[in-house]
XYZ file of C-alpha atoms in Angstrom:
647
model
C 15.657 17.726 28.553
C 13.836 20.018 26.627
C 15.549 22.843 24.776
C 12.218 24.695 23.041
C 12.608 28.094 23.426
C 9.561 30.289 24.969
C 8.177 33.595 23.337
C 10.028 36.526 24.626
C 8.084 39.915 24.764
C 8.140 42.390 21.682
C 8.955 39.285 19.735
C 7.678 38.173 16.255
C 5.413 35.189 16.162
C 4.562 33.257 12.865
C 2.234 30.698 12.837
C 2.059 28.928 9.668
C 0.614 25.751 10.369
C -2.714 27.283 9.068
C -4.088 30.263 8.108
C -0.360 32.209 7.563
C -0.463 34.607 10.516
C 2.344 37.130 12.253
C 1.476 38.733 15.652
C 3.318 40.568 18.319
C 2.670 40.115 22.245
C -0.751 38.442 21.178
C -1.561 41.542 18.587
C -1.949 40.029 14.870
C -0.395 41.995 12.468
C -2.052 43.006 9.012
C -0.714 41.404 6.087
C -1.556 43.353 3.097
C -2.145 41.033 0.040
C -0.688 37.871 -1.762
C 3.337 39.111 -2.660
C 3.851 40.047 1.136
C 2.459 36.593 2.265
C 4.670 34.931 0.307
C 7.588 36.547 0.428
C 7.359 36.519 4.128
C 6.615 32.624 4.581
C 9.519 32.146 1.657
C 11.814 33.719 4.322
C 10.882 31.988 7.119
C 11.115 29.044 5.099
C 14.892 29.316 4.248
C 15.573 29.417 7.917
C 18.157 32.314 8.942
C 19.440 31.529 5.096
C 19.922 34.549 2.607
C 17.357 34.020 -0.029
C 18.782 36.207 -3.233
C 16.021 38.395 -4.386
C 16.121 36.476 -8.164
C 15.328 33.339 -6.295
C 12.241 35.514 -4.279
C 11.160 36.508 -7.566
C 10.955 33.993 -9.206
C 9.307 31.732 -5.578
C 6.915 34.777 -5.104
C 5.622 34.741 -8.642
C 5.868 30.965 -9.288
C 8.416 31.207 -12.252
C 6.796 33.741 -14.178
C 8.518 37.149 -12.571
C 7.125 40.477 -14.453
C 10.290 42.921 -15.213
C 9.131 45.155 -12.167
C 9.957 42.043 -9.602
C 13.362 42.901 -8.395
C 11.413 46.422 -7.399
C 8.301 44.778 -5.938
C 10.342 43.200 -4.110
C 11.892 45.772 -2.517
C 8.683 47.399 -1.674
C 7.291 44.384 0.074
C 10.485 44.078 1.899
C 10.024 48.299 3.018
C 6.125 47.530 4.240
C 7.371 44.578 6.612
C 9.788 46.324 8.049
C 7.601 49.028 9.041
C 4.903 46.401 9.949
C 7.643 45.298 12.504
C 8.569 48.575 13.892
C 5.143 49.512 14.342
C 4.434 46.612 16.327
C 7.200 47.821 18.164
C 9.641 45.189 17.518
C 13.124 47.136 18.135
C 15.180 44.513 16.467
C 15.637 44.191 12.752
C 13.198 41.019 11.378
C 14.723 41.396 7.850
C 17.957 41.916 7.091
C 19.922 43.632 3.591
C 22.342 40.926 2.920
C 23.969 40.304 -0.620
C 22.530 39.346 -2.793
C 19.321 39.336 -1.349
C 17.040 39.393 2.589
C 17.929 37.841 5.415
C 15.000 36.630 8.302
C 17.004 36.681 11.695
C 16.439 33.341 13.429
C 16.974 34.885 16.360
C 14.116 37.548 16.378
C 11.093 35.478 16.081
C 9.034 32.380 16.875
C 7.779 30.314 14.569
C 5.659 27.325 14.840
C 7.153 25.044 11.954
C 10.461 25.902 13.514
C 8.630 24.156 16.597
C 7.322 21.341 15.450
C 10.724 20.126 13.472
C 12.306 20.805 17.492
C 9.444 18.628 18.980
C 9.221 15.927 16.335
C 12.868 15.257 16.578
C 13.012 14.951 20.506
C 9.997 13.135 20.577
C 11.802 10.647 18.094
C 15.230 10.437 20.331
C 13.165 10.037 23.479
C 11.653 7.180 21.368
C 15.010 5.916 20.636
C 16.355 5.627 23.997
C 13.164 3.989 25.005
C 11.069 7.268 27.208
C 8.464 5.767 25.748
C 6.032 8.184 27.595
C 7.876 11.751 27.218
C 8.391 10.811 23.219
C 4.195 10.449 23.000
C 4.092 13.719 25.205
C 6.485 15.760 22.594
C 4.866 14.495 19.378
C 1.576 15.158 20.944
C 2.898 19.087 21.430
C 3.981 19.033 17.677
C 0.747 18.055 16.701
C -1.281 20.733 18.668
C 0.795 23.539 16.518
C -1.558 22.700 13.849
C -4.556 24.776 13.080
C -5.356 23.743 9.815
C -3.477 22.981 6.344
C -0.033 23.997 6.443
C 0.419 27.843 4.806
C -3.729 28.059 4.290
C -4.628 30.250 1.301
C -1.331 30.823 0.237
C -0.914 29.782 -3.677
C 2.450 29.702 -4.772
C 3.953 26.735 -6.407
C 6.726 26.903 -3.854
C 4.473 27.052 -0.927
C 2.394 24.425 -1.838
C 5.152 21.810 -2.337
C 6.529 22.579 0.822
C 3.354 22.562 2.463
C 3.048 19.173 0.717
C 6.170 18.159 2.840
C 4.839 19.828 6.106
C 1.790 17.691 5.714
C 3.809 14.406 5.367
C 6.205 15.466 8.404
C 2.851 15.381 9.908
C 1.334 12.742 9.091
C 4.583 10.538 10.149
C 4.418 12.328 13.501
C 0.835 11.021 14.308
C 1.875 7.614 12.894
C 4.695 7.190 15.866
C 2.237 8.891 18.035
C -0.235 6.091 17.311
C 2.902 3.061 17.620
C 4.194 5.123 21.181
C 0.231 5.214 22.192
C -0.199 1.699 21.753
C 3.012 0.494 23.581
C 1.657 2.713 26.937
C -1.136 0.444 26.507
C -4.194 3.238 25.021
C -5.287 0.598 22.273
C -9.286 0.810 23.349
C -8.956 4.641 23.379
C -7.199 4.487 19.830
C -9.902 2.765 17.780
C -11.688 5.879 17.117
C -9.100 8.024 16.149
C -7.008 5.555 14.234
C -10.566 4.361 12.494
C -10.980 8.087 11.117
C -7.405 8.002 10.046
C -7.519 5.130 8.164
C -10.222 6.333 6.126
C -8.706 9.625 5.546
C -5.091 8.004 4.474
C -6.858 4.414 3.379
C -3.292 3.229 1.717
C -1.137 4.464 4.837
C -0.081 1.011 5.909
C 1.515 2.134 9.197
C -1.797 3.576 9.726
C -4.073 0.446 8.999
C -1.702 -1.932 11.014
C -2.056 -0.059 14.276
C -5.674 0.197 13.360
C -5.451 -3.948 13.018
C -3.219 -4.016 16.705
C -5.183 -1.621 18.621
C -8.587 -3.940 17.331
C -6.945 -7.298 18.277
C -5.715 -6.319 21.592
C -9.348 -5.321 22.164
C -10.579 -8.483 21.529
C -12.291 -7.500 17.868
C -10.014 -10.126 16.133
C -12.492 -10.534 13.053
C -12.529 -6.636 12.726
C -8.718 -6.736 13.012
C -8.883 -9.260 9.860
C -11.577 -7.118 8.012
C -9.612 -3.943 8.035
C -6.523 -6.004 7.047
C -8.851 -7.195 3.720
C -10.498 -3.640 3.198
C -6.845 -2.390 2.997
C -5.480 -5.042 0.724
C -7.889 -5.558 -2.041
C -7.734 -1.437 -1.528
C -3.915 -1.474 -2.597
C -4.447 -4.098 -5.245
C -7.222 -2.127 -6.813
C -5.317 1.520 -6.740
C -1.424 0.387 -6.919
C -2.004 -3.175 -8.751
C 0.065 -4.268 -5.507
C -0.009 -6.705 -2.677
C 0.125 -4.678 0.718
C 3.731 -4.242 2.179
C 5.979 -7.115 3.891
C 5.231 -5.417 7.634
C 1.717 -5.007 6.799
C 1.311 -8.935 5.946
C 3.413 -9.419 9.324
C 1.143 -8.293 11.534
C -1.975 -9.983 9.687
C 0.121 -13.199 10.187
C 0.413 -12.053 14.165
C -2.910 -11.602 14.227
C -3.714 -14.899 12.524
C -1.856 -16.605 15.158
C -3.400 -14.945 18.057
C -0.084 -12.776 18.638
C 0.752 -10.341 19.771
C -1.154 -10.663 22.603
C -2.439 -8.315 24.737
C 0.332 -6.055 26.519
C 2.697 -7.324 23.933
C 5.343 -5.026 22.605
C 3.845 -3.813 19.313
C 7.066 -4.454 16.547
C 6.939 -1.147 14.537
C 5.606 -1.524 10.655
C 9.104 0.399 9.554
C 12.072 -0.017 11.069
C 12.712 3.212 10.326
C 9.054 4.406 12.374
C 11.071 5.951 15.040
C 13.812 7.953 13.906
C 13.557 11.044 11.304
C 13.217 9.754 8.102
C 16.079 10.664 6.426
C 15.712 12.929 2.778
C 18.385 11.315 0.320
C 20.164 13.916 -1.976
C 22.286 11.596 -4.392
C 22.086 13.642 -7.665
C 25.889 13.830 -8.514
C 27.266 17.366 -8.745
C 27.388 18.960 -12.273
C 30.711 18.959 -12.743
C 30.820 19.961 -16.581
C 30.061 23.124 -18.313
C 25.990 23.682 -18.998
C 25.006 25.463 -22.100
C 21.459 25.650 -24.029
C 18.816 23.406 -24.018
C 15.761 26.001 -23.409
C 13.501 24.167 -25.120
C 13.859 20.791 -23.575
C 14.266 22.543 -20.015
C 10.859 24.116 -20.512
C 9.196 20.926 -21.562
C 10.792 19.135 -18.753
C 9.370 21.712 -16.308
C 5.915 21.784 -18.158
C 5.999 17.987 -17.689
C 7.643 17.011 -13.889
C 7.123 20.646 -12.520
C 3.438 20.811 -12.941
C 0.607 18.936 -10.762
C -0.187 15.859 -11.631
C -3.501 14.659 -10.803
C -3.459 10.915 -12.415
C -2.691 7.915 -10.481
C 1.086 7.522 -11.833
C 4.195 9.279 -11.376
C 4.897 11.494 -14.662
C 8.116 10.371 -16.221
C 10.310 12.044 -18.721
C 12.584 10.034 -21.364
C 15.312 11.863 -22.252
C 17.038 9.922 -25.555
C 19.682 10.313 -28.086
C 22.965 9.468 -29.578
C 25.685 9.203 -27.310
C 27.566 12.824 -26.454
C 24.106 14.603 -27.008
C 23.884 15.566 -23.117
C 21.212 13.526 -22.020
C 22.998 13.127 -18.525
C 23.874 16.491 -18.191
C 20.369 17.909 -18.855
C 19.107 15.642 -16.593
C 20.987 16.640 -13.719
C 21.012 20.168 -14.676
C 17.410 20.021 -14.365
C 17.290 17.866 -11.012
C 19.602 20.401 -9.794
C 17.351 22.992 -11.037
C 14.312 21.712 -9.726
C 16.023 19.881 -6.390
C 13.518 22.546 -4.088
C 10.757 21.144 -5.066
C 11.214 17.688 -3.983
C 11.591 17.874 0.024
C 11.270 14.193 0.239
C 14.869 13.595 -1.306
C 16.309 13.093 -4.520
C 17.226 9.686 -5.402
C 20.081 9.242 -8.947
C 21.245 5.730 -10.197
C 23.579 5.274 -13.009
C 22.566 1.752 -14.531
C 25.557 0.850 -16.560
C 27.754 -1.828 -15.285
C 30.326 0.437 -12.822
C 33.275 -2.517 -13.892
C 33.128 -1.711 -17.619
C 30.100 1.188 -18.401
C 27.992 -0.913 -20.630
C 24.108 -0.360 -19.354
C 23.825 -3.677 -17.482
C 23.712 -3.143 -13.531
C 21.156 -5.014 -11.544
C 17.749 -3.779 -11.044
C 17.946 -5.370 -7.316
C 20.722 -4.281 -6.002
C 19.929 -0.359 -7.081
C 16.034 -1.233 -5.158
C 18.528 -2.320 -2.310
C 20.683 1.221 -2.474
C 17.388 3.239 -2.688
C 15.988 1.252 -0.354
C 18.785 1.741 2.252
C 18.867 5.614 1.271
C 15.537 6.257 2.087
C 15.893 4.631 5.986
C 14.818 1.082 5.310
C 17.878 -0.458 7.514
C 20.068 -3.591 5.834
C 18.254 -6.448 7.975
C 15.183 -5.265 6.685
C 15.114 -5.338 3.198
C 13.553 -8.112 1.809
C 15.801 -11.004 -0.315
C 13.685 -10.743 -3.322
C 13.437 -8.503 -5.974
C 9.611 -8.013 -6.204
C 9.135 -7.810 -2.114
C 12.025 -5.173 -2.626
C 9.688 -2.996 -5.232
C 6.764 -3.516 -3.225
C 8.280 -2.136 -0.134
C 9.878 0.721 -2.509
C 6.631 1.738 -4.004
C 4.811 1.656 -0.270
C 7.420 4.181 0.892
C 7.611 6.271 -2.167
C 3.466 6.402 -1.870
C 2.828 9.874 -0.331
C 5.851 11.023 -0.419
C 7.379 13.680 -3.354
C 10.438 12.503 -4.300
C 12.347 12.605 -7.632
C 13.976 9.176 -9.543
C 17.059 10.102 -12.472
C 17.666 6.678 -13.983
C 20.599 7.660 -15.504
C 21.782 5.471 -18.859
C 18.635 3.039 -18.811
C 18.597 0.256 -21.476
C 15.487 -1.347 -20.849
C 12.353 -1.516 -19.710
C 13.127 -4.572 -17.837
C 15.777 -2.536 -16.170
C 13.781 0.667 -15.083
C 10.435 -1.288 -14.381
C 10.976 -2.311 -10.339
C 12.516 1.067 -9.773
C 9.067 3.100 -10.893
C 7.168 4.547 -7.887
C 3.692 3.706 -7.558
C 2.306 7.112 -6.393
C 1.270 9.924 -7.945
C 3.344 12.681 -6.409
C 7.224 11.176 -7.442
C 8.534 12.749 -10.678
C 10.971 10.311 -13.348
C 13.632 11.384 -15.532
C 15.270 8.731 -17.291
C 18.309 8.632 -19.829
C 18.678 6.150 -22.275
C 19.988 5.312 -26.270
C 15.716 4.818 -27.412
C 12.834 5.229 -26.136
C 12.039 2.253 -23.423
C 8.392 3.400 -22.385
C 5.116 4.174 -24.212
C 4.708 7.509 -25.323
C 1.139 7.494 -23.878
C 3.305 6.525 -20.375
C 6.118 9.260 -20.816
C 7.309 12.383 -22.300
C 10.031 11.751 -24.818
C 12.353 14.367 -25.325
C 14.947 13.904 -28.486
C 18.317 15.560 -28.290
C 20.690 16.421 -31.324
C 23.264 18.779 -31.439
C 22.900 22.459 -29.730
C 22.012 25.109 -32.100
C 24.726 27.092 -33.803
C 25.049 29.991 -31.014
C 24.490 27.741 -28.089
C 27.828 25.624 -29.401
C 29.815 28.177 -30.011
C 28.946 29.610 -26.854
C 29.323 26.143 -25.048
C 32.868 26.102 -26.931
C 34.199 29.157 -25.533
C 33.062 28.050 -21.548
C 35.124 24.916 -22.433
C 38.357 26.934 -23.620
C 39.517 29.947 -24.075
C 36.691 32.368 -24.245
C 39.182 34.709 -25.850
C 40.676 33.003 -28.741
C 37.079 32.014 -29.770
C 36.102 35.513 -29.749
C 38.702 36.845 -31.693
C 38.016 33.783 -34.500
C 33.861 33.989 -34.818
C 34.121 32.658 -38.654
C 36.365 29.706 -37.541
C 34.694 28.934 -34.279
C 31.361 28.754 -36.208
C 32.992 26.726 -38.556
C 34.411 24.680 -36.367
C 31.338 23.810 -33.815
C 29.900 22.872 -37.108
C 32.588 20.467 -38.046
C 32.026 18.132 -34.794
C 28.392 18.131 -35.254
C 27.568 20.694 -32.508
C 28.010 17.743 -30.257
C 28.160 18.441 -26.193
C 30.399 16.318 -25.769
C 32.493 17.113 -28.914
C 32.293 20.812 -28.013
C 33.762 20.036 -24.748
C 36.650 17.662 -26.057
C 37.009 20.404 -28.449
C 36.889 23.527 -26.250
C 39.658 21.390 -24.025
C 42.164 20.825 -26.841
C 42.577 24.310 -27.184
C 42.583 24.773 -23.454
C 45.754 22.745 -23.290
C 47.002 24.100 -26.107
C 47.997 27.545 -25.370
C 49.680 28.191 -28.779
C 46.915 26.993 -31.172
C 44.608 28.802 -32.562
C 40.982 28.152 -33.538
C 41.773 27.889 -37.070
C 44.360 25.027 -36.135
C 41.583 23.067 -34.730
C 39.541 23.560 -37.621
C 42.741 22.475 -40.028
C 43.349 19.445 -37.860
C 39.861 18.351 -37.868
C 39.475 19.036 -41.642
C 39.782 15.407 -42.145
C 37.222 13.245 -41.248
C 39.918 10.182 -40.709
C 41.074 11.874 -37.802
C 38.708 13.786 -36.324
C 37.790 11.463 -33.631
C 41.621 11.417 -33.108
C 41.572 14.989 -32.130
C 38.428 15.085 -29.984
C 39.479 11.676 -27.734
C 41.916 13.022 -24.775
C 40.637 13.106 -21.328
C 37.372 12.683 -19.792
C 35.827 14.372 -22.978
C 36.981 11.786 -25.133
C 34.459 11.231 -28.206
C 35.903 7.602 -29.320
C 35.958 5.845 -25.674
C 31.800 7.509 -25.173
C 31.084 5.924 -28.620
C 33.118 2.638 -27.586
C 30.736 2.246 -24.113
C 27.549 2.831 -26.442
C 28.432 0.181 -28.775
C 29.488 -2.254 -25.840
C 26.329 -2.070 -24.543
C 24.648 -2.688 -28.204
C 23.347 -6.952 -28.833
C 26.668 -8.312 -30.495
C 24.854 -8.870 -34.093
C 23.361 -5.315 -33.654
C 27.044 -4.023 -32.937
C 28.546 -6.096 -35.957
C 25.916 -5.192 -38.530
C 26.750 -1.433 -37.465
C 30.284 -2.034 -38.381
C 29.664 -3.642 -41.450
C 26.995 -0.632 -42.681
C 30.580 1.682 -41.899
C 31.309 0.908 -45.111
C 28.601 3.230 -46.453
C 29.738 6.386 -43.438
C 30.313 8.868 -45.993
C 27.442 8.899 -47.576
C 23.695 8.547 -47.456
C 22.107 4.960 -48.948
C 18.808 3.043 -48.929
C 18.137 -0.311 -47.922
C 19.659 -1.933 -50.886
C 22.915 -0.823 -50.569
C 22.766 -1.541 -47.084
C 21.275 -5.392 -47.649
C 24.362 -5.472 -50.024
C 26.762 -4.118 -47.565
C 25.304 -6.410 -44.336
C 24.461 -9.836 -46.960
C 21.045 -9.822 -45.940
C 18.107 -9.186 -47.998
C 16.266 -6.322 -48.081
C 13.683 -7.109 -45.212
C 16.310 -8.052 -42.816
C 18.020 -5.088 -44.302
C 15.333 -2.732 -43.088
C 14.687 -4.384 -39.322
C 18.695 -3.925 -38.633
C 18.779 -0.233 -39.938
C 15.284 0.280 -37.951
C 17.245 -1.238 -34.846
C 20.190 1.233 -35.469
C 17.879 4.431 -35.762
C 15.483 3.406 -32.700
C 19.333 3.818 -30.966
C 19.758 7.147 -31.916
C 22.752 5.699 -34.165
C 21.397 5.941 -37.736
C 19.288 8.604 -38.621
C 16.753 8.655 -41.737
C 18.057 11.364 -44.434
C 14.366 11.770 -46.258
C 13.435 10.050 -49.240
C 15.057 9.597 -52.984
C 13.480 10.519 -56.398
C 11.769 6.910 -56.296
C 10.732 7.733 -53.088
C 12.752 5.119 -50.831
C 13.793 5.771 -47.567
C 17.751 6.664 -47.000
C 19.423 6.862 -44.373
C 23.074 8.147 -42.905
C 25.111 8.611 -39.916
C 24.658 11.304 -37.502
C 27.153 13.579 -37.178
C 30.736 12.074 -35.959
C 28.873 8.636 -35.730
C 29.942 8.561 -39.635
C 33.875 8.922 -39.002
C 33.770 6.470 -35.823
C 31.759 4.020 -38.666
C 33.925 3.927 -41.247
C 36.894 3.383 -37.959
C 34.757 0.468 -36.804
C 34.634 -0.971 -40.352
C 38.501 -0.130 -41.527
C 39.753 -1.756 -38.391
C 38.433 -5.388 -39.403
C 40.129 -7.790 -40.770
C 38.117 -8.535 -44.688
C 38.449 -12.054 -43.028
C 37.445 -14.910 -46.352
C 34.523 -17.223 -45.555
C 35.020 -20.124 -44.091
C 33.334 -23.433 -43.688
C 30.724 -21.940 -46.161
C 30.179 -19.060 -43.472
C 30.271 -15.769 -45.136
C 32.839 -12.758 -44.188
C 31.693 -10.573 -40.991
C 32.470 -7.312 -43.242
C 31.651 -7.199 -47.062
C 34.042 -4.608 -48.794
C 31.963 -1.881 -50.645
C 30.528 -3.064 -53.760
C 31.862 -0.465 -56.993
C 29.051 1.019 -59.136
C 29.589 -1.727 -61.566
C 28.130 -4.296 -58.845
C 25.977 -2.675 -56.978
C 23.283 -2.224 -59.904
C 22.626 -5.633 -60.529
C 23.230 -6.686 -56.578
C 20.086 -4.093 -56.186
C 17.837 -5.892 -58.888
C 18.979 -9.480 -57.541
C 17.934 -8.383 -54.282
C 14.157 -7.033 -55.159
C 13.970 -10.026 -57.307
C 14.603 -12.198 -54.613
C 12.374 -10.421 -52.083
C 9.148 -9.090 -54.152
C 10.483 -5.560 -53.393
C-alpha cells in the first residue's frame, strides 16, 4: 500500500527535521552561511511552487530586505547550483522561472516531504481500521526526526513553520500513543507517555492516554492523580476547567471503565484523520490603498513573538466607511503565511439585516466545525463550546478576524486561550482594555493616498488630467474609503463626466450622500446599518443633535437641542464619540469642550433630523426632535440650563 518513494542515486537529499542538512549518495554538502540556508529550506518549503524572488527577499531577510537583495539573491541561487553539479547531480535542483526559482520536486528527497506522506497513510490506515500498519507508519514519521525542526536556522519564516512542523508532530505521536494503546502496549506506554506529559503538561490528548494506559494497568489512584495534576494545571494557566473528552475519561475511570482490553474512545473525534487548516478570510474583493502606518503597527503587534500567556489582539475602530474591514483582511491576507494552523474570519452582524447582533454560539459552533470537531461532537452549551475551542486553539498558531464586533459580550467566548493565536477585531469603539489590546483609530486616508485610491476606483485617466479637482474633490467626501470608492465608481459609470462634474454635484452638502449611494459603495445604506445597530435612544438622540450638523457646538446647545440637561447632555455626546460618530473639535475661548460631525456623518445628520416629523408633545411627553433654537433663545436656554445644573 505504500507509495513512499526510495532515494535514487546522484539524488539530492534534505533533511530538515534537525540540523538543516543537503547530501548526495551519503556525501553532505557544505552550506556556506545563513542567506543560502534559508533560501534553500524557503524553496523546499514551497514545494515544486515558484517562489518570486521579492517574496525570497523579503522570507530570507525577515521583512527587512537591504537594496542589494534581488542581487544576493541571485548569487546564492549561482553557489547552489554549482554545489549541485559538483556533487554531481546532472539534473537541474533549481530552476529560472518567472518571476522567481523553482525547486524541482522531482530531483530530490526530502524528509518533511516524508513525514507529511507517512503521517497521512498512517491516518487512513487508521481510518479503515489497520490498526497495526497505521502505528507502524506514524512510527516511520517519527524516526525522520533528529532534533527541532530547521535547527539553527533564524528566520521569522522558518521559525513559524517550524512552529507548525513541531505541532504536525506532536499530533503524530498523540495517535501513535491512541493506535499503541488499542494493540494493547498500555504497560510499555507509561514511561514514555509519563515524560510526555510533563513536557506538553496542558496536552489533554496526551494526559488522557497517560490516565488509560495507568488504569488498564491497574494504577487506578495514579490514573485519578494525573487527571487532578492536569486539571488544577489548566485552571491555574488557562482559568479553565479541562476539556469535555478529558472529563470523559476521568468519569470512565471513576466507574471502573474502560476496562482492560477495552476499545480506548479517542479524546477528539477528529484524533485520527489530518486535522484540517481552515482558510475562511473572504477574498479582498475591493480596491486597497494606504494605510502604512496602521499596517506597520499591526505587524509590530500580531507579527512579532509573543511571550505572555494571552493571544495579542488588535482593535481596529472607527466611523463607518473608514476601512476597518478592509485593512483587516488586507492584513490577514498579508500575513496568511504565517499562520499554518488556519485562518479562521466571522462577520458578527446579523446576516438577515447587518446590524452587529449574530450569536456568539453558533459562530463557536462554525469554528468549531472548521477546525475538525465533527457536528455530534460539539457540545450544546455555549461555555463547554469555548472550552473545547480554547483546548484546540492551545498550541496551535492560528489567526481570529472578528469582523464588525459590538461587544465584549460578543467577542469574549470566541478569544483563544493560548499564547501563540493572533486577534484582529473590527468594531464602531473600542470593546477591550487598552492594557488587553492594541487600538488602532482610523480616519480618512491622507490627501495622496485618496486621490490615489480615487483613481484605482475610476478612471485613472480623467483623474490625472484634473489633479486640482480630484484633490478637491477627495477632500469634499472626507477622504473616506468608502466615499472614495462610491466616488471613484460614479465616474466609472459615467463615461461623459468629468471630475469637475463630481465636484459641482457634490458642492452641496444636501445631496452629497445622494451622489455617493449607488451600488455596493453606497455611503447612506453603510451609515443606515451603523445606526441600526446603535441602542434606539442612542440612535434618536443622534438624530435630534442633526440639528446642529453644520456646525460645531458645546454641550449646551446640544442639552438644548436633545431637552436634557447638561450632564445627560455630556454622557449622550460621550456615547456618540466612543462610536466613532461625533468627534471633539477642541475647546472654545471659555475653554468648553465642542464637538462636530465627522466628515459626511454631518450631511447624513442633518438627513436623519430633516426627515422627522417636528411631531407636538403629547400626553405631556415632549417632541422626539426639538427644532433649532434662533440666537435669540439659545442665550438664555444656556443660562437656564447651568442654573439648573450648577454648571
Amino acid at each position: 500500500m505504500s507509495s513512499f518513494r526510495a532515494q535514487r542515486t546522484g539524488e539530492c537529499v534534505f533533511r530538515l527535521l534537525g540540523p538543516v542538512e543537503a547530501s548526495v549518495d551519503g556525501r553532505v554538502l557544505g552550506l556556506r552561511g545563513v542567506r543560502q540556508h534559508a533560501l534553500l529550506v524557503r524553496l523546499l518549503l514551497a514545494r515544486g511552487r515558484v517562489v518570486p524572488v521579492d517574496e525570497l527577499a523579503r522570507d530570507v531577510w525577515s521583512g527587512n530586505p537591504p537594496s542589494s537583495a534581488r542581487t544576493q539573491v541571485s548569487i546564492c541561487v549561482a553557489a547552489l547550483r554549482k554545489l549541485f553539479r559538483d556533487a554531481g547531480v546532472r539534473e537541474e535542483v533549481i530552476a529560472t522561472v518567472a518571476p522567481g526559482y523553482q525547486l524541482a520536486p522531482a530531483s530530490h528527497w526530502s524528509d518533511i516531504t516524508e513525514f507529511t506522506d507517512r503521517t497521512e497513510e498512517g491516518y487512513e490506515l487508521a481510518r479503515q481500521g489497520c490498526t497495526e500498519e497505521a502505528a507502524e507508519r506514524l512510527q516511520q514519521a517519527l524516526a525522520l526526526w533528529r532534533g527541532p525542526a530547521f535547527d539553527g536556522l533564524t528566520s521569522d519564516f522558518a521559525e513559524l513553520e517550524a512552529a507548525h512542523f513541531t505541532q504536525q508532530r506532536m499530533l503524530a505521536a498523540e495517535q501513535l500513543m491512541v493506535l499503541r494503546l488499542e494493540l494493547g502496549e498500555h504497560r510499555s506506554l507509561i514511561a514514555e507517555l509519563s515524560a510526555l506529559v510533563r513536557e506538553n503538561p496542558l496536552r489533554e490528548q496526551l494526559r488522557g492516554c497517560l490516565m488509560l494506559a495507568q488504569h488498564r494497568s491497574g494504577q487506578r489512584a495514579e490514573a485519578l492523580r494525573t487527571f487532578r495534576e492536569g486539571r488544577s494545571l489548566t485552571i491555574d494557566e488557562l482559568g479553565l476547567e479541562p476539556g469535555a473528552g478529558l472529563r470523559a475519561v476521568h468519569e470512565q475511570i471513576l466507574n471502573d471503565e474502560p476496562r482492560p482490553g477495552a476499545d480506548v474512545v479517542p479524546l477528539l473525534p477528529a484524533a485520527a484523520r489530518q486535522i484540517p487548516v481552515p482558510s475562511q478570510l473572504p477574498p479582498q474583493n475591493m480596491v486597497f490603498t494606504g494605510r502604512a502606518a496602521e499596517l506597520a503597527r499591526m505587524d509590530e503587534v500580531l507579527a512579532a513573538e509573543n511571550r505572555g500567556r494571552t493571544a495579542p489582539v488588535c482593535c481596529i475602530v472607527g466611523p463607518p466607511g473608514a476601512g476597518k474591514s478592509a485593512l483587516a483582511l488586507h492584513w490577514g491576507h498579508r500575513a496568511a503565511a504565517g499562520f499554518p494552523d488556519g485562518r479562521l474570519h466571522a462577520d458578527l452582524r446579523d446576516p438577515v439585516d447587518g446590524t452587529p447582533r449574530r450569536a456568539t454560539g453558533r459562530v463557536l459552533r462554525r469554528f468549531l466545525r472548521a477546525l475538525g470537531v465533527p457536528a455530534g461532537g460539539i457540545p450544546r452549551s455555549t461555555e463547554e463550546s469555548g472550552a473545547l475551542y480554547r483546548s484546540l486553539l492551545a498550541d496551535r498558531r492560528v489567526l481570529i478576524v472578528l469582523d464588525h464586533a459590538a461587544s465584549y459580550d460578543q467577542i469574549g467566548p470566541l478569544l483563544p486561550g493560548g499564547s501563540r493565536c493572533r486577534v484582529v477585531v473590527t468594531g464602531s469603539e473600542l470593546l477591550m482594555d487598552s492594557g488587553a489590546a492594541e487600538t488602532i483609530r482610523l480616519g480618512g486616508l491622507v490627501q495622496e493616498d485618496a486621490v490615489r485610491l480615487l483613481a484605482r476606483s475610476g478612471s485613472p485617466g480623467r483623474v490625472a488630467a484634473d489633479p486640482a479637482g480630484a484633490a478637491a474633490l477627495v477632500v469634499r467626501v472626507a477622504r473616506l474609503p468608502l466615499a472614495l470608492r462610491a466616488a471613484g465608481s460614479r465616474l466609472a459609470g459615467r463615461p461623459h463626466w468629468t471630475v469637475a462634474d463630481l465636484v459641482e454635484r457634490t458642492a452641496d452638502r444636501r445631496c452629497v450622500l445622494d451622489v455617493l449611494s449607488h451600488g455596493e459603495n453606497s455611503v447612506r445604506a453603510c451609515f443606515d446599518r451603523a445606526l441600526g445597530g446603535l441602542a434606539p435612544e442612542t440612535a434618536r438622540r443622534y438624530g435630534q443633535l442633526g440639528a446642529l450638523a453644520d456646525q460645531s457646538f458645546d454641550v449646551w446647545s446640544a442639552a438644548s437641542a436633545l431637552r436634557l440637561d447638561a450632564r445627560e447632555a455630556e454622557d449622550a455626546l460621550e456615547r456618540l464619540v466612543d462610536l466613532q460618530l461625533l468627534e471633539v473639535a477642541g475647546r472654545d475661548t471659555g475653554g468648553a469642550l465642542r464637538y462636530r460631525f465627522p466628515g459626511l456623518l454631518g450631511p447624513y445628520a442633518a438627513e436623519r433630523f430633516a426627515g422627522r416629523p417636528r411631531a407636538v408633545a403629547r400626553r405631556g411627553e415632549l417632541a422626539l426632535v426639538a427644532p433649532v433654537p434662533d440666537a435669540s433663545e439659545a442665550a438664555p436656554r444656556q443660562r437656564a440650563v447651568r442654573a439648573r445644573t450648577g454648571s
